[in-house]
Amino acid sequence: MTSVFLVWLLFIIVYDFQQRRAPNWLVLAGAVAALGALAFGTQPFEIDWASALLGAGVGFSFLLLFYAFGLMGAGDVKFAGALGLWVGLSTLVPIWIGASLMAGVHSVLWLALKHWPFFPRLALLLAGPSRTPESGPPTRRPRIIPYAAYLALATAAWMAWGRQS
């Protein structure tokens, strides 16, 4: 099941960096896989149902506040809930911290490059895809930070280094 989890994280990373959204079908697939792993006893992170459900509930609820204020997309919120099903609350906290630090660096770098365009292509890359009339309706606020991707990257880093200790 670890390989399924890693593939899911990879899809989230690629999709969120390219489109600045985590699609419902992909979030739902990860949540269903997490529930299946729990049901069949193949959960790769050795957490129980209570920890998984607590991680999902807190992950979703906490980020829902940011969505309510227009600071985060709904896909990021739903992904945090699905991720909580996989890793539980105790692991979700350091993953949030790591993802938030990466998102902070992303936003500071984007703002710096926006005001001092030393590397205009990097600034465009950090800003994400442009919203044209053909690409769909405009959102309330452009999504600059691919937070679901940073959550997934922080999770991969936790898997590589954090679980060793």
PDB file of C-alpha atoms in Angstrom, residues 60-138:
ATOM      1  CA  PHE A  60     -10.199  19.104   7.063  1.00  0.00           C
ATOM      2  CA  SER A  61     -11.660  21.308   9.800  1.00  0.00           C
ATOM      3  CA  PHE A  62      -8.554  23.349  10.469  1.00  0.00           C
ATOM      4  CA  LEU A  63      -7.885  24.186   6.825  1.00  0.00           C
ATOM      5  CA  LEU A  64     -11.583  24.867   6.283  1.00  0.00           C
ATOM      6  CA  LEU A  65     -11.045  28.097   8.230  1.00  0.00           C
ATOM      7  CA  PHE A  66      -8.492  29.248   5.662  1.00  0.00           C
ATOM      8  CA  TYR A  67     -10.881  28.370   2.853  1.00  0.00           C
ATOM      9  CA  ALA A  68     -13.668  30.335   4.542  1.00  0.00           C
ATOM     10  CA  PHE A  69     -11.498  33.454   4.443  1.00  0.00           C
ATOM     11  CA  GLY A  70     -10.581  32.902   0.782  1.00  0.00           C
ATOM     12  CA  LEU A  71      -6.962  32.067   1.569  1.00  0.00           C
ATOM     13  CA  MET A  72      -6.990  28.507   0.319  1.00  0.00           C
ATOM     14  CA  GLY A  73      -8.721  26.430  -2.301  1.00  0.00           C
ATOM     15  CA  ALA A  74     -11.281  23.765  -1.465  1.00  0.00           C
ATOM     16  CA  GLY A  75      -9.105  21.044  -2.991  1.00  0.00           C
ATOM     17  CA  ASP A  76      -6.330  21.825  -0.518  1.00  0.00           C
ATOM     18  CA  VAL A  77      -8.791  21.426   2.353  1.00  0.00           C
ATOM     19  CA  LYS A  78     -10.180  18.140   1.067  1.00  0.00           C
ATOM     20  CA  PHE A  79      -6.687  16.825   0.381  1.00  0.00           C
ATOM     21  CA  ALA A  80      -5.652  17.587   3.978  1.00  0.00           C
ATOM     22  CA  GLY A  81      -8.599  15.519   5.179  1.00  0.00           C
ATOM     23  CA  ALA A  82      -7.711  12.604   2.911  1.00  0.00           C
ATOM     24  CA  LEU A  83      -4.063  12.857   3.926  1.00  0.00           C
ATOM     25  CA  GLY A  84      -5.112  12.712   7.578  1.00  0.00           C
ATOM     26  CA  LEU A  85      -6.796   9.364   6.860  1.00  0.00           C
ATOM     27  CA  TRP A  86      -3.440   8.004   5.749  1.00  0.00           C
ATOM     28  CA  VAL A  87      -1.089   9.440   8.371  1.00  0.00           C
ATOM     29  CA  GLY A  88      -3.198  10.324  11.420  1.00  0.00           C
ATOM     30  CA  LEU A  89      -3.134  13.495  13.493  1.00  0.00           C
ATOM     31  CA  SER A  90       0.239  13.058  15.225  1.00  0.00           C
ATOM     32  CA  THR A  91       2.039  12.899  11.882  1.00  0.00           C
ATOM     33  CA  LEU A  92      -0.147  15.478  10.171  1.00  0.00           C
ATOM     34  CA  VAL A  93       1.110  18.242  12.481  1.00  0.00           C
ATOM     35  CA  PRO A  94       4.794  18.105  11.408  1.00  0.00           C
ATOM     36  CA  ILE A  95       3.674  17.667   7.793  1.00  0.00           C
ATOM     37  CA  TRP A  96       1.577  20.876   8.098  1.00  0.00           C
ATOM     38  CA  ILE A  97       4.554  22.723   9.540  1.00  0.00           C
ATOM     39  CA  GLY A  98       6.840  21.579   6.717  1.00  0.00           C
ATOM     40  CA  ALA A  99       4.249  22.350   4.030  1.00  0.00           C
ATOM     41  CA  SER A 100       3.553  25.777   5.519  1.00  0.00           C
ATOM     42  CA  LEU A 101       7.259  26.610   5.546  1.00  0.00           C
ATOM     43  CA  MET A 102       7.566  25.594   1.885  1.00  0.00           C
ATOM     44  CA  ALA A 103       4.448  27.599   0.990  1.00  0.00           C
ATOM     45  CA  GLY A 104       5.874  30.594   2.862  1.00  0.00           C
ATOM     46  CA  VAL A 105       9.131  30.403   0.920  1.00  0.00           C
ATOM     47  CA  HIS A 106       7.113  30.102  -2.302  1.00  0.00           C
ATOM     48  CA  SER A 107       5.077  33.217  -1.529  1.00  0.00           C
ATOM     49  CA  VAL A 108       8.056  35.317  -0.383  1.00  0.00           C
ATOM     50  CA  LEU A 109      10.016  34.336  -3.479  1.00  0.00           C
ATOM     51  CA  TRP A 110       7.026  35.067  -5.720  1.00  0.00           C
ATOM     52  CA  LEU A 111       6.468  38.489  -4.128  1.00  0.00           C
ATOM     53  CA  ALA A 112      10.158  39.358  -4.391  1.00  0.00           C
ATOM     54  CA  LEU A 113      10.304  38.341  -8.043  1.00  0.00           C
ATOM     55  CA  LYS A 114       7.056  40.170  -8.757  1.00  0.00           C
ATOM     56  CA  HIS A 115       8.519  43.433  -7.437  1.00  0.00           C
ATOM     57  CA  TRP A 116      12.106  42.883  -8.629  1.00  0.00           C
ATOM     58  CA  PRO A 117      11.857  40.818 -11.808  1.00  0.00           C
ATOM     59  CA  PHE A 118      15.380  39.419 -11.950  1.00  0.00           C
ATOM     60  CA  PHE A 119      14.051  36.061 -13.127  1.00  0.00           C
ATOM     61  CA  PRO A 120      10.708  36.725 -14.854  1.00  0.00           C
ATOM     62  CA  ARG A 121      10.228  33.113 -15.950  1.00  0.00           C
ATOM     63  CA  LEU A 122      10.634  31.880 -12.403  1.00  0.00           C
ATOM     64  CA  ALA A 123       8.073  34.444 -11.229  1.00  0.00           C
ATOM     65  CA  LEU A 124       5.620  33.181 -13.875  1.00  0.00           C
ATOM     66  CA  LEU A 125       6.299  29.583 -12.863  1.00  0.00           C
ATOM     67  CA  LEU A 126       5.638  30.401  -9.217  1.00  0.00           C
ATOM     68  CA  ALA A 127       2.432  32.252 -10.094  1.00  0.00           C
ATOM     69  CA  GLY A 128       0.977  29.205 -11.817  1.00  0.00           C
ATOM     70  CA  PRO A 129      -1.162  28.971 -14.938  1.00  0.00           C
ATOM     71  CA  SER A 130      -2.678  32.168 -16.225  1.00  0.00           C
ATOM     72  CA  ARG A 131      -6.444  32.462 -16.197  1.00  0.00           C
ATOM     73  CA  THR A 132      -7.769  33.283 -19.625  1.00  0.00           C
ATOM     74  CA  PRO A 133     -11.424  33.282 -20.677  1.00  0.00           C
ATOM     75  CA  GLU A 134     -10.856  29.928 -22.417  1.00  0.00           C
ATOM     76  CA  SER A 135      -9.490  28.297 -19.245  1.00  0.00           C
ATOM     77  CA  GLY A 136     -12.714  28.697 -17.312  1.00  0.00           C
ATOM     78  CA  PRO A 137     -14.369  31.164 -15.016  1.00  0.00           C
ATOM     79  CA  PRO A 138     -12.118  33.309 -12.860  1.00  0.00           C
TER      80      PRO A 138
END
